[in-house]
Short mmCIF file of C-alpha atoms in Angstrom, two decimals:
data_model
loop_
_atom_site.label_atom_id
_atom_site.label_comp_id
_atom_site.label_asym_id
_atom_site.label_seq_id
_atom_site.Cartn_x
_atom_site.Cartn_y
_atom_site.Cartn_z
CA UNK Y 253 39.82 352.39 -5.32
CA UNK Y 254 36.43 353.42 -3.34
CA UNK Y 255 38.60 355.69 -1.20
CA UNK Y 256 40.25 357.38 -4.23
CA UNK Y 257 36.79 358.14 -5.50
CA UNK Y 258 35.70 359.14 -2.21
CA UNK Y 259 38.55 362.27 -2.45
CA UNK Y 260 38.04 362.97 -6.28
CA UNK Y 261 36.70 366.34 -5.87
CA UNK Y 262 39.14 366.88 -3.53
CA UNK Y 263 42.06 365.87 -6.22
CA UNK Y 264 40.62 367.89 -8.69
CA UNK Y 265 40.66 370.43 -6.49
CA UNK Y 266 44.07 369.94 -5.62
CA UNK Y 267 45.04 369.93 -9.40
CA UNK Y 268 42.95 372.88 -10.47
CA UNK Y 269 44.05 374.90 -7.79
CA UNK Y 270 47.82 374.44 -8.47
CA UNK Y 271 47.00 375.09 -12.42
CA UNK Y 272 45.06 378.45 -11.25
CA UNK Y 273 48.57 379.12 -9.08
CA UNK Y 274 51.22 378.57 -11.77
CA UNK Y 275 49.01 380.77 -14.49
CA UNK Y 276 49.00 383.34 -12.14
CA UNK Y 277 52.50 383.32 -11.04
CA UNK Y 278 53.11 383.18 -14.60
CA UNK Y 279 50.93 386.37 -15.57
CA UNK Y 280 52.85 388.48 -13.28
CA UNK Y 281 56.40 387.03 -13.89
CA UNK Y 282 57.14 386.70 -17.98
CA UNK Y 283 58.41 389.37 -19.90
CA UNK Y 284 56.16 388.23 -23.19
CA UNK Y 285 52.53 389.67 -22.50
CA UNK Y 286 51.58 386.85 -24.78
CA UNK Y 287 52.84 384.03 -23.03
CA UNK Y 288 51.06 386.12 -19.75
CA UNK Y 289 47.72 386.18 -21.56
CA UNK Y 290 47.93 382.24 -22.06
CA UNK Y 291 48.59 381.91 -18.40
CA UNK Y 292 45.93 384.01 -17.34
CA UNK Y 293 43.61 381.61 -20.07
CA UNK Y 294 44.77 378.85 -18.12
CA UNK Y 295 44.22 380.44 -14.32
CA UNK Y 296 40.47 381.70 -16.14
CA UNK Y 297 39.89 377.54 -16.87
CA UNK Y 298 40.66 376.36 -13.61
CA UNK Y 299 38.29 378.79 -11.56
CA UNK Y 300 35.80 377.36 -13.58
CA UNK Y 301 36.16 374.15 -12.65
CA UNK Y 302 36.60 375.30 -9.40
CA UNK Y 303 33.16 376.96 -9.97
CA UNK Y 304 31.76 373.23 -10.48
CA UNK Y 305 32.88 372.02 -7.45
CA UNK Y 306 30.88 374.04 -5.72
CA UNK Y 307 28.00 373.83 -7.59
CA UNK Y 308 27.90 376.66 -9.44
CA UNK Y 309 27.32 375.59 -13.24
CA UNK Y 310 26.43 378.84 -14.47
CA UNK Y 311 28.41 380.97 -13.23
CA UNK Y 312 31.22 378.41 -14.16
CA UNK Y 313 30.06 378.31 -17.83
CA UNK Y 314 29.73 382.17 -17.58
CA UNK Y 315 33.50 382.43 -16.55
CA UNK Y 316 34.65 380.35 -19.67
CA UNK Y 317 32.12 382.76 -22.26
CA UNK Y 318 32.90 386.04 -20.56
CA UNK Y 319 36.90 385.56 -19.21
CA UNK Y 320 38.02 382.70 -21.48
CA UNK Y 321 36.13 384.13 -24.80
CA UNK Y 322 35.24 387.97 -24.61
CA UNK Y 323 37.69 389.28 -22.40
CA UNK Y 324 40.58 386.87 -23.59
CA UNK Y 325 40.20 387.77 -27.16
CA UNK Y 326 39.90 391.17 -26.00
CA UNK Y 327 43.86 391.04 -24.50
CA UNK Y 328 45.24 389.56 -27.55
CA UNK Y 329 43.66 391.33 -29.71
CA UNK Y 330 45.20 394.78 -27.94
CA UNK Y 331 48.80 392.91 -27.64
CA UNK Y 332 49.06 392.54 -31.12
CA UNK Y 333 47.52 395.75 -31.69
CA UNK Y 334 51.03 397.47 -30.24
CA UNK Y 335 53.98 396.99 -31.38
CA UNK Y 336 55.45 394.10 -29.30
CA UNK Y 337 58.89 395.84 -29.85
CA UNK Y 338 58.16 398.71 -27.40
CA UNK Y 339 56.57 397.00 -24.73
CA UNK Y 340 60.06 394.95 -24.05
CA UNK Y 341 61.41 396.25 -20.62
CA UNK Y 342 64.37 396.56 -19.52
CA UNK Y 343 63.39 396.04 -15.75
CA UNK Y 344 60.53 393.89 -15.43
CA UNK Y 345 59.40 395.33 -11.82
CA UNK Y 346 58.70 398.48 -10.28
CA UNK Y 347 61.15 399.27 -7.40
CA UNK Y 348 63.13 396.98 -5.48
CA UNK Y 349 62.50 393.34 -5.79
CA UNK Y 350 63.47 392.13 -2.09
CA UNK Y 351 61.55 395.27 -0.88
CA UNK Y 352 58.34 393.69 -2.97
CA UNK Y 353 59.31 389.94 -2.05
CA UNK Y 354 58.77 390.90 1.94
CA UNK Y 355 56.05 392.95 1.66
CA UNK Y 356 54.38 390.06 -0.28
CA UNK Y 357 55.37 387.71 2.78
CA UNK Y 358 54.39 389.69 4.92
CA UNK Y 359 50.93 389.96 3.83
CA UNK Y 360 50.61 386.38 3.19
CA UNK Y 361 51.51 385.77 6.78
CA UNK Y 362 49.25 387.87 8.08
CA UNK Y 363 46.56 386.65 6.22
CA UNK Y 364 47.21 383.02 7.13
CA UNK Y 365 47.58 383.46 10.44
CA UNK Y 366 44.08 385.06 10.45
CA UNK Y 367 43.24 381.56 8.29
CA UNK Y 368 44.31 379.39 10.42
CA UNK Y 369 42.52 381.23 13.54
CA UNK Y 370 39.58 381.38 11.56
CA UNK Y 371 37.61 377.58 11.47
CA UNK Y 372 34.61 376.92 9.00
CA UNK Y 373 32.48 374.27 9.68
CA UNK Y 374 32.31 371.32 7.30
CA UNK Y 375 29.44 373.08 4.98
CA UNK Y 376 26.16 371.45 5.82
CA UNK Y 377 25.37 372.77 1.91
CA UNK Y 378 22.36 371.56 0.21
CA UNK Y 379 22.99 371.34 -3.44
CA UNK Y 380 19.63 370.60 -3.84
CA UNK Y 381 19.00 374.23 -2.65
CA UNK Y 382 20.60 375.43 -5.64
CA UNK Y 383 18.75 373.90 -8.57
CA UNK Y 384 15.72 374.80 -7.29
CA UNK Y 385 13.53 377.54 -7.21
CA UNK Y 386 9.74 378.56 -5.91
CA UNK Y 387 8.01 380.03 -8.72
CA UNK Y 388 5.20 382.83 -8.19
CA UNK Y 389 2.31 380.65 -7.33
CA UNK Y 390 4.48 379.07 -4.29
CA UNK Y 391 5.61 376.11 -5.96
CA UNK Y 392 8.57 374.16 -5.43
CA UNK Y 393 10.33 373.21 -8.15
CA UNK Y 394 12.89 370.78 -7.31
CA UNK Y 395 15.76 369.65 -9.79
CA UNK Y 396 15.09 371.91 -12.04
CA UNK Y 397 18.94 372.75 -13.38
CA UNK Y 398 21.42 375.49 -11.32
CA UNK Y 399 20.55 377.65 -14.90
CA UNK Y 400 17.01 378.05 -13.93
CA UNK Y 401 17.52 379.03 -10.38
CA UNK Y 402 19.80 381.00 -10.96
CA UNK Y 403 17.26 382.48 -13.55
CA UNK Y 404 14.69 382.91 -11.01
CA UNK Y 405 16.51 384.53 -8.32
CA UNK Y 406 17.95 387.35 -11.20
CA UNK Y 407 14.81 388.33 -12.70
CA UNK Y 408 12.72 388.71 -9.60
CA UNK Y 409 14.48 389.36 -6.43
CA UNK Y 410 17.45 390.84 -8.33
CA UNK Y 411 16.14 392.95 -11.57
CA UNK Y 412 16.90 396.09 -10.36
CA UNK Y 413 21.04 395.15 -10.62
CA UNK Y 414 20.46 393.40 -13.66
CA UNK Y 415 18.80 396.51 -15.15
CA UNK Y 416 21.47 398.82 -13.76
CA UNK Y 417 24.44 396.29 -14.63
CA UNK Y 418 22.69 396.51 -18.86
CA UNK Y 419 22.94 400.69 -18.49
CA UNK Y 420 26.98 400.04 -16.77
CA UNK Y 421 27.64 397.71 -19.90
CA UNK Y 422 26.11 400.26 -22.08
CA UNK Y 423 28.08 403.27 -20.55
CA UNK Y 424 31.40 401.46 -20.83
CA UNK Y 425 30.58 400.19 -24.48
CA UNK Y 426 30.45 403.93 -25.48
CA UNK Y 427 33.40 404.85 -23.72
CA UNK Y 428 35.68 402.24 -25.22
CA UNK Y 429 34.02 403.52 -28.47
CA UNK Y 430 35.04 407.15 -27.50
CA UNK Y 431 38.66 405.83 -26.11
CA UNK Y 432 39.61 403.75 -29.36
CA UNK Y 433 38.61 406.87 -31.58
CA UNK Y 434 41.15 407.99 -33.35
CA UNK Y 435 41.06 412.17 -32.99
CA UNK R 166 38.89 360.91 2.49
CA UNK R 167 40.54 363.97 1.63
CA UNK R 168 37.46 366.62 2.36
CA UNK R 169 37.50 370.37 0.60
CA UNK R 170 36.34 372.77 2.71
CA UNK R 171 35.64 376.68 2.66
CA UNK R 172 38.92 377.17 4.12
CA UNK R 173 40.94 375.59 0.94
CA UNK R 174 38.90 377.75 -1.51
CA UNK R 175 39.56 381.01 1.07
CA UNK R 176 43.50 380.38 1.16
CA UNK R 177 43.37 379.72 -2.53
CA UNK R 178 41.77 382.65 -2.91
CA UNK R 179 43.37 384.61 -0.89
CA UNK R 180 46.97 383.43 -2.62
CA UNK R 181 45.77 384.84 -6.06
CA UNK R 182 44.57 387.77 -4.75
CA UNK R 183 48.23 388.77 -3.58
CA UNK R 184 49.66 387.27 -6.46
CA UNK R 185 47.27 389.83 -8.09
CA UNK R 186 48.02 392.35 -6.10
CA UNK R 187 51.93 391.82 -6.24
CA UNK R 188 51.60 392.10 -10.23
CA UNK R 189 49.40 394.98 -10.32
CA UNK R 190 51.89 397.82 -8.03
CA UNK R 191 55.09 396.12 -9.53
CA UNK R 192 54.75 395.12 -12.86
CA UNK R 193 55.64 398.03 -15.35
CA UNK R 194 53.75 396.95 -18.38
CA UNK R 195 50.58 398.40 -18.51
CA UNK R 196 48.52 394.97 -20.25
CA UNK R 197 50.26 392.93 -17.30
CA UNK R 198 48.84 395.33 -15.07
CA UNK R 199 45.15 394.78 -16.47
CA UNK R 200 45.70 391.24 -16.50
CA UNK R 201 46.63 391.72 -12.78
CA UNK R 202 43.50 393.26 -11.98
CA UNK R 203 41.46 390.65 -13.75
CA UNK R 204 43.62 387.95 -11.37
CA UNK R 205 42.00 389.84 -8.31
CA UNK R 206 38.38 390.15 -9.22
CA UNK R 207 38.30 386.32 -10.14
CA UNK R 208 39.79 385.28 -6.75
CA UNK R 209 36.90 387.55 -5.31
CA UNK R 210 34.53 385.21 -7.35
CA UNK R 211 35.78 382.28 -6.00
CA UNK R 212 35.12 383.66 -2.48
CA UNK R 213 31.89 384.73 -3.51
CA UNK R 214 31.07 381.32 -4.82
CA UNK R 215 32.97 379.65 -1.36
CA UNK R 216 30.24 381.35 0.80
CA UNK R 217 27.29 380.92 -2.00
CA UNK R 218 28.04 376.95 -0.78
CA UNK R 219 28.78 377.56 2.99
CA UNK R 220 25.77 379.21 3.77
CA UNK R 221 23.49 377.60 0.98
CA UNK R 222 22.28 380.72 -0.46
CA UNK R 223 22.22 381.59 -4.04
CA UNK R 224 23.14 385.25 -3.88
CA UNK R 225 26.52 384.43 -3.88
CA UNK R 226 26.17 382.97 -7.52
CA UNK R 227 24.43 386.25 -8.54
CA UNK R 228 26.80 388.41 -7.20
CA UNK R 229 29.50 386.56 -8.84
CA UNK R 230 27.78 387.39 -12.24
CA UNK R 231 27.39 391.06 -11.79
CA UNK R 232 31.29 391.07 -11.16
CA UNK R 233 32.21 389.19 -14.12
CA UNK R 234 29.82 392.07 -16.16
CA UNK R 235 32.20 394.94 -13.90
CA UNK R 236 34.93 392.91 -15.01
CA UNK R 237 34.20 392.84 -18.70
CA UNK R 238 33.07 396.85 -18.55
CA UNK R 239 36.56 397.24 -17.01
CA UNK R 240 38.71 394.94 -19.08
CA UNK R 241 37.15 397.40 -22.39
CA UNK R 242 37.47 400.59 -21.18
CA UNK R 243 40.88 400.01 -19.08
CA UNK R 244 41.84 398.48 -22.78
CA UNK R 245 40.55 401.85 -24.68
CA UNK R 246 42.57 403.78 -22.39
CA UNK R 247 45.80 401.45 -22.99
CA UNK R 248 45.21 402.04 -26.93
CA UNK R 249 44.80 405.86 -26.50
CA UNK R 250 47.74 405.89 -23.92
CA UNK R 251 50.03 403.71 -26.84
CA UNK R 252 48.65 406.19 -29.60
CA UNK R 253 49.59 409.33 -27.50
CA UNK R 254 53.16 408.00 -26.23
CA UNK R 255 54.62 405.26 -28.46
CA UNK R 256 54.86 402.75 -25.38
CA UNK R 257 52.70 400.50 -22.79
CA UNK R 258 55.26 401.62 -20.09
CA UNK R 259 53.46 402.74 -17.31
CA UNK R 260 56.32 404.81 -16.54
CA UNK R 261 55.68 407.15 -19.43
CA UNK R 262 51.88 408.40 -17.63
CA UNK R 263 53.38 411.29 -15.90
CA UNK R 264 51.72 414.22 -16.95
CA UNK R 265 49.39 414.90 -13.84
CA UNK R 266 52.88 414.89 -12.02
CA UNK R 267 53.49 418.01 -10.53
#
């Protein structure tokens, strides 16, 4: 029993990971776009609680607002927008499948070879490190929630992205405005 | 005691990436394709967030938010385009965008 909870981020992981797999396999295998989008809600979840596991709250409850509300709503809204009717295919893949299936291989062994070579150390992480923050007078706030570090380190060392990512989010508001215009 | 390392969340990574990849120059369907390219830019998150916990610095985290604002830019206007593309040609087929062929 101790050792089961002793590996239970480790099981999760496990689980979540495989979920995250299947959804994706599933996005780029069924015919239905609709039954794709669900996967891909799915695949969207599990990050997230992949997110958790290594302490990363916000961006993990960020993921489920942005990809698993905006965005999400976003796809279905656009598959039922066209006609279902036309989008049916009569080949499902570009090219030839085999041709696809080794070149796919092929990458994945080259990129697990390099995996295997490659050896991270155990993390020595402190996850105290990231609910913390030093505010401007030098103090050390500790425990003070991932939300408000992550806070801190965006509005000070990090405004000028934040400022130029509101102008990008801006820029491609008006251009799906422009796009979905009817002439 | 099973233990998760970086390594797990770089080969998990890694395998949705090509999954990604695999969906976005095969698929046909031009939605499956964007759905594709969302697949790729979340399995660059979860490196992001891999390293953000490897090396104990919080930049990671940050940077993983300003792609998940690129991502929801690109997931509307790659979206406006599909809708203009539909209106113009009657299909999602990506096989039908051939007029800058020569």
């Amino acid at each position: 029993m101790n050792a089961l909870v002793e590996s239970g981020p480790a099981i999760l992981f496990y689980v979540f990971a495989a979920i995250a797999l299947v959804g994706a396999v599933g996005v780029v295998t069924l015919r239905n776009p609709i039954y794709g989008a669900l996967c891909l809600l799915a695949t969207f979840l599990s990050i997230a609680a992949l997110f958790l596991l290594r302490h990363a709250e916000f961006v993990a409850i960020v993921q489920i607002f942005v990809y698993g509300g905006g965005i999400m709503v976003l796809f279905l809204f656009v598959i039922m927008l066209v006609n279902l009717h036309r989008l049916r295919e009569s080949r499902l893949f570009n090219g030839p499948l085999p041709v696809v299936i080794v070149l796919a291989v092929l990458l994945l062994g080259l990129f697990g070879w390099v995996f295997v070579q490659v050896h991270f150390d155990p993390a020595d992480a402190h996850p105290a490190l990231f609910t913390s923050f030093v505010d401007q007078q030098g103090q050390l706030h500790e425990q003070a929630g991932n939300t408000q570090a992550v806070a801190w380190a965006l509005y000070t060392r990090n405004l000028l992205p934040f400022e130029i990512a509101s102008i990008f989010l801006l820029v491609a508001m008006i251009g799906a405005v422009v796009l979905g215009r009817r002439q | 005691m099973l233990e998760i390392t970086t390594n797990h969340f770089l080969v998990l990574s890694f395998l949705l990436f090509v999954i990604g990849l695999v969906g976005i120059i095969t698929r046909r369907n031009m939605i499956t394709v964007l759905m594709s390219i969302e697949l790729v830019l979340n399995s660059v998150n979860l490196n992001l967030i891999a390293f953000s916990y490897q090396l104990s610095d919080l930049t990671g985290q940050i940077f993983a938010i300003f792609t998940i604002t690129v991502a929801a830019g690109e997931a509307a206007v790659g979206l406006g385009i599909l809708i203009a593309f539909f209106r113009l040609h009657d299909t999602a087929n990506l096989d039908a965008a051939v007029e800058l062929k020569g």
